[in-house]
PDB file of C-alpha atoms in Angstrom:
ATOM      1  CA  MET A   2       7.159  -3.328 -11.631  1.00 37.00           C
ATOM      2  CA  LEU A   3       3.839  -1.521 -11.557  1.00 39.00           C
ATOM      3  CA  VAL A   4       3.630   2.004 -12.859  1.00 36.00           C
ATOM      4  CA  LEU A   5       0.878   4.342 -11.788  1.00 38.00           C
ATOM      5  CA  SER A   6       0.329   7.617 -13.566  1.00 35.00           C
ATOM      6  CA  PHE A   7      -1.891  10.399 -12.372  1.00 40.00           C
ATOM      7  CA  PHE A   8      -2.979  12.874 -15.006  1.00 41.00           C
ATOM      8  CA  CYS A   9      -4.656  16.065 -13.922  1.00 43.00           C
ATOM      9  CA  GLN A  10      -5.455  18.917 -16.253  1.00 47.00           C
ATOM     10  CA  ILE A  11      -5.145  22.224 -14.394  1.00 45.00           C
ATOM     11  CA  THR A  12      -5.920  25.629 -15.829  1.00 51.00           C
ATOM     12  CA  ALA A  13      -4.234  28.831 -14.655  1.00 49.00           C
ATOM     13  CA  ASN A  14      -7.075  29.707 -12.251  1.00 55.00           C
ATOM     14  CA  GLU A  15      -7.459  26.238 -10.699  1.00 60.00           C
ATOM     15  CA  THR A  16      -5.451  24.540  -7.994  1.00 61.00           C
ATOM     16  CA  PRO A  17      -5.682  20.819  -7.275  1.00 66.00           C
ATOM     17  CA  ASP A  18      -7.685  19.823  -4.228  1.00 79.00           C
ATOM     18  CA  PHE A  19      -4.897  17.992  -2.386  1.00 80.00           C
ATOM     19  CA  GLU A  20      -7.191  17.102   0.493  1.00 81.00           C
ATOM     20  CA  GLN A  21      -9.385  15.153  -1.935  1.00 81.00           C
ATOM     21  CA  ILE A  22      -6.319  13.416  -3.406  1.00 83.00           C
ATOM     22  CA  ARG A  23      -5.062  12.440   0.079  1.00 86.00           C
ATOM     23  CA  LYS A  24      -8.323  10.609   0.755  1.00 86.00           C
ATOM     24  CA  GLY A  25      -7.388   8.147  -1.988  1.00 89.00           C
ATOM     25  CA  VAL A  26      -3.929   7.341  -0.588  1.00 92.00           C
ATOM     26  CA  VAL A  27      -3.369   4.692   2.087  1.00 94.00           C
ATOM     27  CA  GLN A  28      -0.370   3.737   4.174  1.00 95.00           C
ATOM     28  CA  ILE A  29       0.472   0.040   4.055  1.00 96.00           C
ATOM     29  CA  ARG A  30       2.189  -1.793   6.913  1.00 97.00           C
ATOM     30  CA  VAL A  31       3.550  -5.253   6.085  1.00 96.00           C
ATOM     31  CA  TYR A  32       5.094  -7.956   8.232  1.00 96.00           C
ATOM     32  CA  SER A  33       6.875 -10.399   5.939  1.00 93.00           C
ATOM     33  CA  GLN A  34       9.042 -13.467   6.129  1.00 89.00           C
ATOM     34  CA  GLY A  35      11.009 -14.675   3.131  1.00 84.00           C
ATOM     35  CA  ILE A  36      12.515 -18.058   2.400  1.00 84.00           C
ATOM     36  CA  ASP A  37      16.251 -18.664   2.226  1.00 82.00           C
ATOM     37  CA  SER A  38      16.867 -19.701  -1.394  1.00 84.00           C
ATOM     38  CA  TYR A  39      20.019 -21.630  -0.429  1.00 89.00           C
ATOM     39  CA  SER A  40      18.289 -23.514   2.405  1.00 88.00           C
ATOM     40  CA  PRO A  41      14.564 -23.649   1.552  1.00 85.00           C
ATOM     41  CA  TRP A  42      13.744 -25.463   4.786  1.00 89.00           C
ATOM     42  CA  LEU A  43      14.873 -22.354   6.695  1.00 88.00           C
ATOM     43  CA  SER A  44      12.980 -19.077   6.822  1.00 86.00           C
ATOM     44  CA  GLU A  45      14.430 -15.615   7.093  1.00 86.00           C
ATOM     45  CA  PRO A  46      13.624 -13.692  10.280  1.00 90.00           C
ATOM     46  CA  PRO A  47      10.367 -11.707  10.176  1.00 91.00           C
ATOM     47  CA  LYS A  48      10.661  -8.049   9.263  1.00 94.00           C
ATOM     48  CA  GLY A  49       8.346  -5.068   9.048  1.00 96.00           C
ATOM     49  CA  SER A  50       8.101  -2.533   6.253  1.00 96.00           C
ATOM     50  CA  THR A  51       5.790   0.199   5.013  1.00 96.00           C
ATOM     51  CA  GLY A  52       4.629   1.547   1.685  1.00 96.00           C
ATOM     52  CA  THR A  53       1.774   3.408   0.065  1.00 95.00           C
ATOM     53  CA  GLY A  54      -1.159   2.452  -2.097  1.00 95.00           C
ATOM     54  CA  PHE A  55      -4.070   4.060  -3.877  1.00 93.00           C
ATOM     55  CA  LEU A  56      -7.751   3.274  -3.500  1.00 91.00           C
ATOM     56  CA  ILE A  57      -9.349   2.060  -6.710  1.00 90.00           C
ATOM     57  CA  GLY A  58     -12.998   1.135  -6.821  1.00 83.00           C
ATOM     58  CA  ASP A  59     -14.863   0.340  -3.626  1.00 80.00           C
ATOM     59  CA  LYS A  60     -12.591  -2.097  -1.805  1.00 84.00           C
ATOM     60  CA  ASN A  61      -9.405  -2.399  -3.865  1.00 91.00           C
ATOM     61  CA  ILE A  62      -5.972  -0.898  -3.341  1.00 93.00           C
ATOM     62  CA  LEU A  63      -3.265  -0.594  -5.986  1.00 93.00           C
ATOM     63  CA  THR A  64       0.352  -0.791  -4.827  1.00 94.00           C
ATOM     64  CA  ASN A  65       3.720  -2.030  -6.062  1.00 94.00           C
ATOM     65  CA  ALA A  66       4.387  -5.757  -5.774  1.00 92.00           C
ATOM     66  CA  HIS A  67       7.577  -5.259  -3.738  1.00 92.00           C
ATOM     67  CA  VAL A  68       5.550  -3.566  -0.981  1.00 94.00           C
ATOM     68  CA  VAL A  69       3.540  -6.716  -0.208  1.00 92.00           C
ATOM     69  CA  SER A  70       5.825  -9.513  -1.418  1.00 89.00           C
ATOM     70  CA  ASN A  71       6.181 -12.340   1.124  1.00 88.00           C
ATOM     71  CA  GLY A  72       3.640 -10.524   3.307  1.00 91.00           C
ATOM     72  CA  LYS A  73       2.272 -12.626   6.148  1.00 92.00           C
ATOM     73  CA  PHE A  74       0.262  -9.839   7.813  1.00 95.00           C
ATOM     74  CA  ILE A  75      -0.813  -6.704   5.911  1.00 95.00           C
ATOM     75  CA  GLN A  76      -2.646  -3.674   7.268  1.00 95.00           C
ATOM     76  CA  VAL A  77      -3.728  -0.369   5.725  1.00 94.00           C
ATOM     77  CA  GLN A  78      -4.589   3.010   7.187  1.00 95.00           C
ATOM     78  CA  ARG A  79      -6.323   5.895   5.423  1.00 92.00           C
ATOM     79  CA  HIS A  80      -5.055   9.441   5.646  1.00 88.00           C
ATOM     80  CA  ASN A  81      -5.871  11.256   8.877  1.00 88.00           C
ATOM     81  CA  GLN A  82      -7.364   8.170  10.552  1.00 91.00           C
ATOM     82  CA  THR A  83      -6.063   6.137  13.466  1.00 93.00           C
ATOM     83  CA  GLU A  84      -7.627   2.748  12.756  1.00 95.00           C
ATOM     84  CA  TRP A  85      -5.693   0.052  10.864  1.00 95.00           C
ATOM     85  CA  PHE A  86      -7.518  -2.548   8.749  1.00 93.00           C
ATOM     86  CA  GLU A  87      -6.240  -6.021   7.926  1.00 94.00           C
ATOM     87  CA  VAL A  88      -6.212  -6.788   4.188  1.00 93.00           C
ATOM     88  CA  GLU A  89      -5.076  -9.602   1.937  1.00 91.00           C
ATOM     89  CA  VAL A  90      -3.477  -9.714  -1.493  1.00 91.00           C
ATOM     90  CA  LYS A  91      -5.951 -10.400  -4.272  1.00 87.00           C
ATOM     91  CA  PHE A  92      -3.695 -10.806  -7.336  1.00 80.00           C
TER      92      PHE A  92
END
């Protein structure tokens, strides 16, 4: 399980810029297909799921492992944009 903490020090006169924070969050769409552990020669039916991730660095996204496990086709979309981009798991 991955744990992501976000620490932000806010004084009484400041409010967080949520629009800036939203730019670092992506929606993840995954099409996955697992393997039947009792009959490894059979595959489970494909299914779709979604999750979220956070941009880190220039071209990396941090998300929980369960979001992309068994992913065959993974796409991401940034906040307030319509275009989806195909990505692949690095680690």
